[in-house]
Short mmCIF file of N, CA and C in Angstrom, two decimals:
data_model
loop_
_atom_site.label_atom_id
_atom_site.label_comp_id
_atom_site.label_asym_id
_atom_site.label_seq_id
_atom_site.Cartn_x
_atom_site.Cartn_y
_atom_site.Cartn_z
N UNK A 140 -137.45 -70.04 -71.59
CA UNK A 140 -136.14 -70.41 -72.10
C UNK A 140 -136.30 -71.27 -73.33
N UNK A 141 -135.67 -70.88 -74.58
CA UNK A 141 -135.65 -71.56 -75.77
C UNK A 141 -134.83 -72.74 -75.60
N UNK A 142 -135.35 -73.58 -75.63
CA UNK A 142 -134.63 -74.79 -76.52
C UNK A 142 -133.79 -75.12 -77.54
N UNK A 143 -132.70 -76.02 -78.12
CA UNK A 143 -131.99 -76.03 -79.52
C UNK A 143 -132.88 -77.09 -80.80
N UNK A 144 -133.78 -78.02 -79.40
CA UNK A 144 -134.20 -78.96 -80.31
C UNK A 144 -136.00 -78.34 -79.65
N UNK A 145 -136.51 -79.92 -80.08
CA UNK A 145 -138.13 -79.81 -79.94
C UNK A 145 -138.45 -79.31 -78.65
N UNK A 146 -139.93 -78.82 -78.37
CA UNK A 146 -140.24 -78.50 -77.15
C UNK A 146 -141.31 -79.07 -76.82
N UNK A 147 -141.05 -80.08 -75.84
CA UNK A 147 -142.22 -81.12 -75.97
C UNK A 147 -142.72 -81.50 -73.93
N UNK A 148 -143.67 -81.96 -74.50
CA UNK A 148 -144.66 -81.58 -73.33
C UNK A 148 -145.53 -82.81 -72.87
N UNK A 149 -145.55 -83.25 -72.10
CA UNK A 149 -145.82 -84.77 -71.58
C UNK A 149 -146.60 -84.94 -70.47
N UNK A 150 -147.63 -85.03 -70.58
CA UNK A 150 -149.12 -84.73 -69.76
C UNK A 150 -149.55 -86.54 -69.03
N UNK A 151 -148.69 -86.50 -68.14
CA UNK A 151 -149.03 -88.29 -67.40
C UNK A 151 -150.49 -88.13 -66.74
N UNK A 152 -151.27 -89.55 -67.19
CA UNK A 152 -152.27 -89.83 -66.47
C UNK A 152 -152.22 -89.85 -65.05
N UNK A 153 -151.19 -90.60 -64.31
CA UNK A 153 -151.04 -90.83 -63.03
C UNK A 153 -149.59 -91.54 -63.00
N UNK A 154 -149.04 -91.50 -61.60
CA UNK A 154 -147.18 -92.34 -61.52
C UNK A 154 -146.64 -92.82 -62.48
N UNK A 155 -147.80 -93.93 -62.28
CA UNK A 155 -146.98 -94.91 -63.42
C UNK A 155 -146.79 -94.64 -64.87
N UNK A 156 -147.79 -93.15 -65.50
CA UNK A 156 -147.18 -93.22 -66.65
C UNK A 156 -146.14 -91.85 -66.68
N UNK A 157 -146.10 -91.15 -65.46
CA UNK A 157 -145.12 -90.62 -65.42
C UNK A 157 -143.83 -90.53 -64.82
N UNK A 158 -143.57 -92.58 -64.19
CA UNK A 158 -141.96 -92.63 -64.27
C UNK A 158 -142.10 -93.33 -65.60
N UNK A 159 -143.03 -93.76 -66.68
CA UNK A 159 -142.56 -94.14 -68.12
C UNK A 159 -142.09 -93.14 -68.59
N UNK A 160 -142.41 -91.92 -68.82
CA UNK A 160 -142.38 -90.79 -69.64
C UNK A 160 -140.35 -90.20 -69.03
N UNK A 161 -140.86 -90.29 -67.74
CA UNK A 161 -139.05 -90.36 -66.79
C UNK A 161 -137.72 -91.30 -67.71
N UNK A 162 -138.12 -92.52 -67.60
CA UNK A 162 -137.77 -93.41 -67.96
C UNK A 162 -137.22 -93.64 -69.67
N UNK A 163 -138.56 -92.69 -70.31
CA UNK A 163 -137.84 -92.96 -72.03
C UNK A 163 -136.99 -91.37 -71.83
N UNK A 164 -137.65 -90.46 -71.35
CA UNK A 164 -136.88 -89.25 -71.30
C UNK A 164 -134.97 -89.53 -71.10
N UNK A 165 -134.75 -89.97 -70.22
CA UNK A 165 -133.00 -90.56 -69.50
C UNK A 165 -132.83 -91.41 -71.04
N UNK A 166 -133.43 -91.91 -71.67
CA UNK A 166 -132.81 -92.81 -72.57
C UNK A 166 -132.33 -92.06 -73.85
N UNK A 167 -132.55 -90.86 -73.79
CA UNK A 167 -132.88 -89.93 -74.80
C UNK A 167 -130.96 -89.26 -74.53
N UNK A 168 -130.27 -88.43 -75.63
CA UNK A 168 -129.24 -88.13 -75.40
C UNK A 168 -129.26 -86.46 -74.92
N UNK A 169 -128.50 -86.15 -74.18
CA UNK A 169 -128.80 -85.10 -72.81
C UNK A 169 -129.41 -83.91 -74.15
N UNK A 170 -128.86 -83.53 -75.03
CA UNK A 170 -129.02 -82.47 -75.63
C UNK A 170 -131.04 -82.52 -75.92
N UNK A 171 -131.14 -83.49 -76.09
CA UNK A 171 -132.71 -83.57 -76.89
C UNK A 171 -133.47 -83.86 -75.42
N UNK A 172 -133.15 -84.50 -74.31
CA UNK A 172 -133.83 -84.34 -72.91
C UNK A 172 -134.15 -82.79 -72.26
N UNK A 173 -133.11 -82.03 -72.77
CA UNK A 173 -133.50 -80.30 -71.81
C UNK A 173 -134.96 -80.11 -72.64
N UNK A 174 -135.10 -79.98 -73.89
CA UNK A 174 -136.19 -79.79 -74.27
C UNK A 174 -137.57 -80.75 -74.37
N UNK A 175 -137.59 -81.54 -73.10
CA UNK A 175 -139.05 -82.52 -72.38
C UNK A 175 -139.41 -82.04 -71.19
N UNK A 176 -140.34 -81.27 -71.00
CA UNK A 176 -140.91 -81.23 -69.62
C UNK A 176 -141.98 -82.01 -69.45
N UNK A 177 -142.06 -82.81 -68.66
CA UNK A 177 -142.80 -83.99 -68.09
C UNK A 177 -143.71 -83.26 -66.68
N UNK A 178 -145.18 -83.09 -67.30
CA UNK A 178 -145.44 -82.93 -66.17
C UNK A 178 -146.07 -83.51 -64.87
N UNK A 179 -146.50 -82.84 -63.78
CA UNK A 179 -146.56 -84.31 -62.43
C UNK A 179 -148.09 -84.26 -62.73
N UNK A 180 -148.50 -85.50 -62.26
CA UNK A 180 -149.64 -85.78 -62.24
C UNK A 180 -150.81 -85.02 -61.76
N UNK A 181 -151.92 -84.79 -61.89
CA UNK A 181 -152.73 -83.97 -60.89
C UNK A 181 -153.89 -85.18 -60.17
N UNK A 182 -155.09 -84.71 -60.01
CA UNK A 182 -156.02 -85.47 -59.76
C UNK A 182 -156.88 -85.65 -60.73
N UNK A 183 -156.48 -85.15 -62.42
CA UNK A 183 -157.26 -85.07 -63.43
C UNK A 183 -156.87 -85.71 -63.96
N UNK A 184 -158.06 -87.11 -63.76
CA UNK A 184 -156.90 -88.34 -64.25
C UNK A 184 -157.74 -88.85 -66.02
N UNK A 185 -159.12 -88.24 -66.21
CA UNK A 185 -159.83 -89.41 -67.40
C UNK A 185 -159.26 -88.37 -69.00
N UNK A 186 -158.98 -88.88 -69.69
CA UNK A 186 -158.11 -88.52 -71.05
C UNK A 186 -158.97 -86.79 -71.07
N UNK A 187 -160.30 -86.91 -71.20
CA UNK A 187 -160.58 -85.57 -71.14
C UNK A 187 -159.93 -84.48 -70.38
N UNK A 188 -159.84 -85.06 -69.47
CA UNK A 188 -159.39 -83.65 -68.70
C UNK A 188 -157.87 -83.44 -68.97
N UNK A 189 -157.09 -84.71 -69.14
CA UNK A 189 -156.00 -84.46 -69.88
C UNK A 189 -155.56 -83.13 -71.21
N UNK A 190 -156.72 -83.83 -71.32
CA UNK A 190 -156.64 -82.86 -73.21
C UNK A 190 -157.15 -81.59 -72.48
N UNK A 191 -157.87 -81.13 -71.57
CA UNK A 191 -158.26 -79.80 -70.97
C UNK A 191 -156.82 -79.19 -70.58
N UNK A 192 -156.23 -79.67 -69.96
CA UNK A 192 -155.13 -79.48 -69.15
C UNK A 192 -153.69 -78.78 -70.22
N UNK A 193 -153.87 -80.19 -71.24
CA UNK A 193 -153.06 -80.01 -72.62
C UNK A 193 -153.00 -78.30 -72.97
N UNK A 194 -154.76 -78.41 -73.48
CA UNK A 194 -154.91 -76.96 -73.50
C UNK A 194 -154.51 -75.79 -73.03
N UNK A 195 -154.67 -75.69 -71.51
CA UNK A 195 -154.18 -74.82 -71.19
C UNK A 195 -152.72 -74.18 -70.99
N UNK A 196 -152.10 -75.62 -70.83
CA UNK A 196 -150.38 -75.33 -70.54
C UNK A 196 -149.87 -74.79 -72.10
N UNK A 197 -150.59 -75.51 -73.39
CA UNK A 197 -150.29 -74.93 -74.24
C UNK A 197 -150.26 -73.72 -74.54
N UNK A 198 -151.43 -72.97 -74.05
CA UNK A 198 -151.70 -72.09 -74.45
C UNK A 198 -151.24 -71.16 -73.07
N UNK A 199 -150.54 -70.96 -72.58
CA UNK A 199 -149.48 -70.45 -71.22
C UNK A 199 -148.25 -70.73 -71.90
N UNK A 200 -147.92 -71.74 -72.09
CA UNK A 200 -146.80 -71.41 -72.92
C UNK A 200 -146.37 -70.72 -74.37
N UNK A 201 -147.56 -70.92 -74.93
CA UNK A 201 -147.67 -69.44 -76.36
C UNK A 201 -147.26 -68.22 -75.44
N UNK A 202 -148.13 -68.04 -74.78
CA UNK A 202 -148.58 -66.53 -74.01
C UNK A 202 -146.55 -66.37 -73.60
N UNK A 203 -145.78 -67.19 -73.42
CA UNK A 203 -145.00 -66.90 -72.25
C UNK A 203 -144.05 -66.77 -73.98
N UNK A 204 -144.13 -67.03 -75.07
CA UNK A 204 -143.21 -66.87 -76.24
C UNK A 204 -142.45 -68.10 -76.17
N UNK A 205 -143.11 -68.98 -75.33
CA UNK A 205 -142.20 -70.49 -75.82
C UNK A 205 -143.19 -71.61 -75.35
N UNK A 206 -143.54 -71.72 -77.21
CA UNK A 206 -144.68 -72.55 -77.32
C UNK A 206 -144.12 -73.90 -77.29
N UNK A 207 -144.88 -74.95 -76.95
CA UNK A 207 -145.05 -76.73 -77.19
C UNK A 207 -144.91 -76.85 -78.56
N UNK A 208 -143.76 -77.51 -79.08
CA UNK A 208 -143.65 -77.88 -80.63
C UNK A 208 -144.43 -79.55 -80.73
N UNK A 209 -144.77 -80.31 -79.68
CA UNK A 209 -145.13 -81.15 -79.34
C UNK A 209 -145.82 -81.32 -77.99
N UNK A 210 -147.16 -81.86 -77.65
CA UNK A 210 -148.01 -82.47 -76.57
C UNK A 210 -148.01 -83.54 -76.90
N UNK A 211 -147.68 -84.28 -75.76
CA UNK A 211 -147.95 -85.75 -75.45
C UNK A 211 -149.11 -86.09 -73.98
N UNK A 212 -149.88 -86.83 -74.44
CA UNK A 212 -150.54 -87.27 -73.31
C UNK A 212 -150.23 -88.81 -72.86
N UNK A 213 -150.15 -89.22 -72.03
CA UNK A 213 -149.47 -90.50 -71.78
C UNK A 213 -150.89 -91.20 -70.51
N UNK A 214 -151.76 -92.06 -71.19
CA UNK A 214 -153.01 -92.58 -70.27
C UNK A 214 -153.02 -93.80 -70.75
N UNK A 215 -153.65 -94.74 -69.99
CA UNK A 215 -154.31 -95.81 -70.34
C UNK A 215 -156.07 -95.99 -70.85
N UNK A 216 -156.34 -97.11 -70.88
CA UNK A 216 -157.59 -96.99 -71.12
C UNK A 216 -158.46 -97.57 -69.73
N UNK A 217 -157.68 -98.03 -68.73
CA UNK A 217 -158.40 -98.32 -67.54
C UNK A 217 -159.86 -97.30 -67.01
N UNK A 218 -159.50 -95.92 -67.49
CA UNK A 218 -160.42 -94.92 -67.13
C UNK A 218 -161.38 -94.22 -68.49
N UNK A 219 -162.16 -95.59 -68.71
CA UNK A 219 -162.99 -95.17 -69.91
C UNK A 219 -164.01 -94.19 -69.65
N UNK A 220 -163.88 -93.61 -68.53
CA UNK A 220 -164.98 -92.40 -68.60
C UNK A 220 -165.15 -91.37 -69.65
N UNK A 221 -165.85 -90.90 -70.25
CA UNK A 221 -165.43 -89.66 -70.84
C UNK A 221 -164.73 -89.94 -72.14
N UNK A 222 -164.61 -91.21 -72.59
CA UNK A 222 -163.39 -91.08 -73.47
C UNK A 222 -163.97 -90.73 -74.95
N UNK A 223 -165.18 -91.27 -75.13
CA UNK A 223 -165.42 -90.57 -76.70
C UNK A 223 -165.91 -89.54 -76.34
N UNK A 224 -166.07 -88.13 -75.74
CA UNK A 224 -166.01 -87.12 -75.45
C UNK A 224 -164.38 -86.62 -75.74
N UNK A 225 -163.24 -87.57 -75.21
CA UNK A 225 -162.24 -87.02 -75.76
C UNK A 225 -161.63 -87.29 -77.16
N UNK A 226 -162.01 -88.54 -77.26
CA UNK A 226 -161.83 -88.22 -79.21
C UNK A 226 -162.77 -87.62 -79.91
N UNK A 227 -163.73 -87.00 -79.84
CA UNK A 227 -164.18 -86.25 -80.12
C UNK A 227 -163.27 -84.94 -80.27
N UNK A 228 -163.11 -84.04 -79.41
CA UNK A 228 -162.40 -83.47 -79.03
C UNK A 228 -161.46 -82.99 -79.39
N UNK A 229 -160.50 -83.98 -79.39
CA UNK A 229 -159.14 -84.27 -79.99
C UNK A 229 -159.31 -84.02 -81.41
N UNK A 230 -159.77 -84.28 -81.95
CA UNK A 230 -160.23 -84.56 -83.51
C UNK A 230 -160.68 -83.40 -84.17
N UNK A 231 -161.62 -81.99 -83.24
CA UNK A 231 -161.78 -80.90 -83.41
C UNK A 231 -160.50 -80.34 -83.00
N UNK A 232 -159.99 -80.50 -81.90
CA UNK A 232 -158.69 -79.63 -81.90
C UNK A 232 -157.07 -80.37 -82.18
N UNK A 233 -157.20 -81.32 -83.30
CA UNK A 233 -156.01 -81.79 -83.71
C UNK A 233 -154.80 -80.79 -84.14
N UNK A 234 -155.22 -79.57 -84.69
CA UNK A 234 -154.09 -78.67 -85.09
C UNK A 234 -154.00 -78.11 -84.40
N UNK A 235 -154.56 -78.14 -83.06
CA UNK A 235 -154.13 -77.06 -82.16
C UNK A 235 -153.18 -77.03 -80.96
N UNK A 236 -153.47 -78.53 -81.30
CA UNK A 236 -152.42 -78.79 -80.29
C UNK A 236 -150.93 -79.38 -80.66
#
C-alpha cells in the first residue's frame, strides 16, 4: 500500500527504543504517521544485526513495489559489540539504504 507522504521504517534495538519510536510517531500529525512502520523488536539486538535486518526488510519491500524512502535504526550504545563492524558497514552501504 502506497503512502501520500514518506515511507519510513524504524528498526528498535529493544522496548525501550521502541515505545520511543511509538511515542515520537503519535506526536507526528495522523496524515505523516500512516506512512511509519515501527518495527517490534527481535532478539537481534547489537547495531550490526540491526543494519542486517535493515537490509533485508528493505529489500522485501523493493521486491513488494513499496520501497523504504527512509530506514531508521533506533539503538543505544550499551551493546558495543560488533559496533565498528557496523560503521563500517554502514558507510559501504550508505546509499543503499
Amino acid at each position: 500500500m502506497k503512502h501520500a507522504g514518506k515511507h519510513i521504517l524504524i528498526i528498535p534495538e529493544g522496548w525501550t527504543e521502541y515505545n520511543y519510536a511509538q511515542s515520537l510517531k503519535i506526536t507526528l500529525p495522523r496524515d505523516k504517521q500512516r506512512g511509519i512502520q515501527i518495527d517490534k523488536p527481535t532478539t537481534d539486538t547489537s547495531a550490526l544485526q540491526l543494519l542486517n535486518r535493515a537490509e533485508t526488510l528493505r529489500l522485501q519491500a523493493k521486491k513488494q513495489k513499496n520501497p523504504y524512502d527512509d530506514v531508521w535504526l533506533f539503538f543505544d550504545y550499551d551493546n558495543r559489540q560488533r559496533f565498528e563492524a557496523f560503521i563500517t558497514r554502514w558507510k559501504q552501504n550508505l546509499t543503499q539504504l
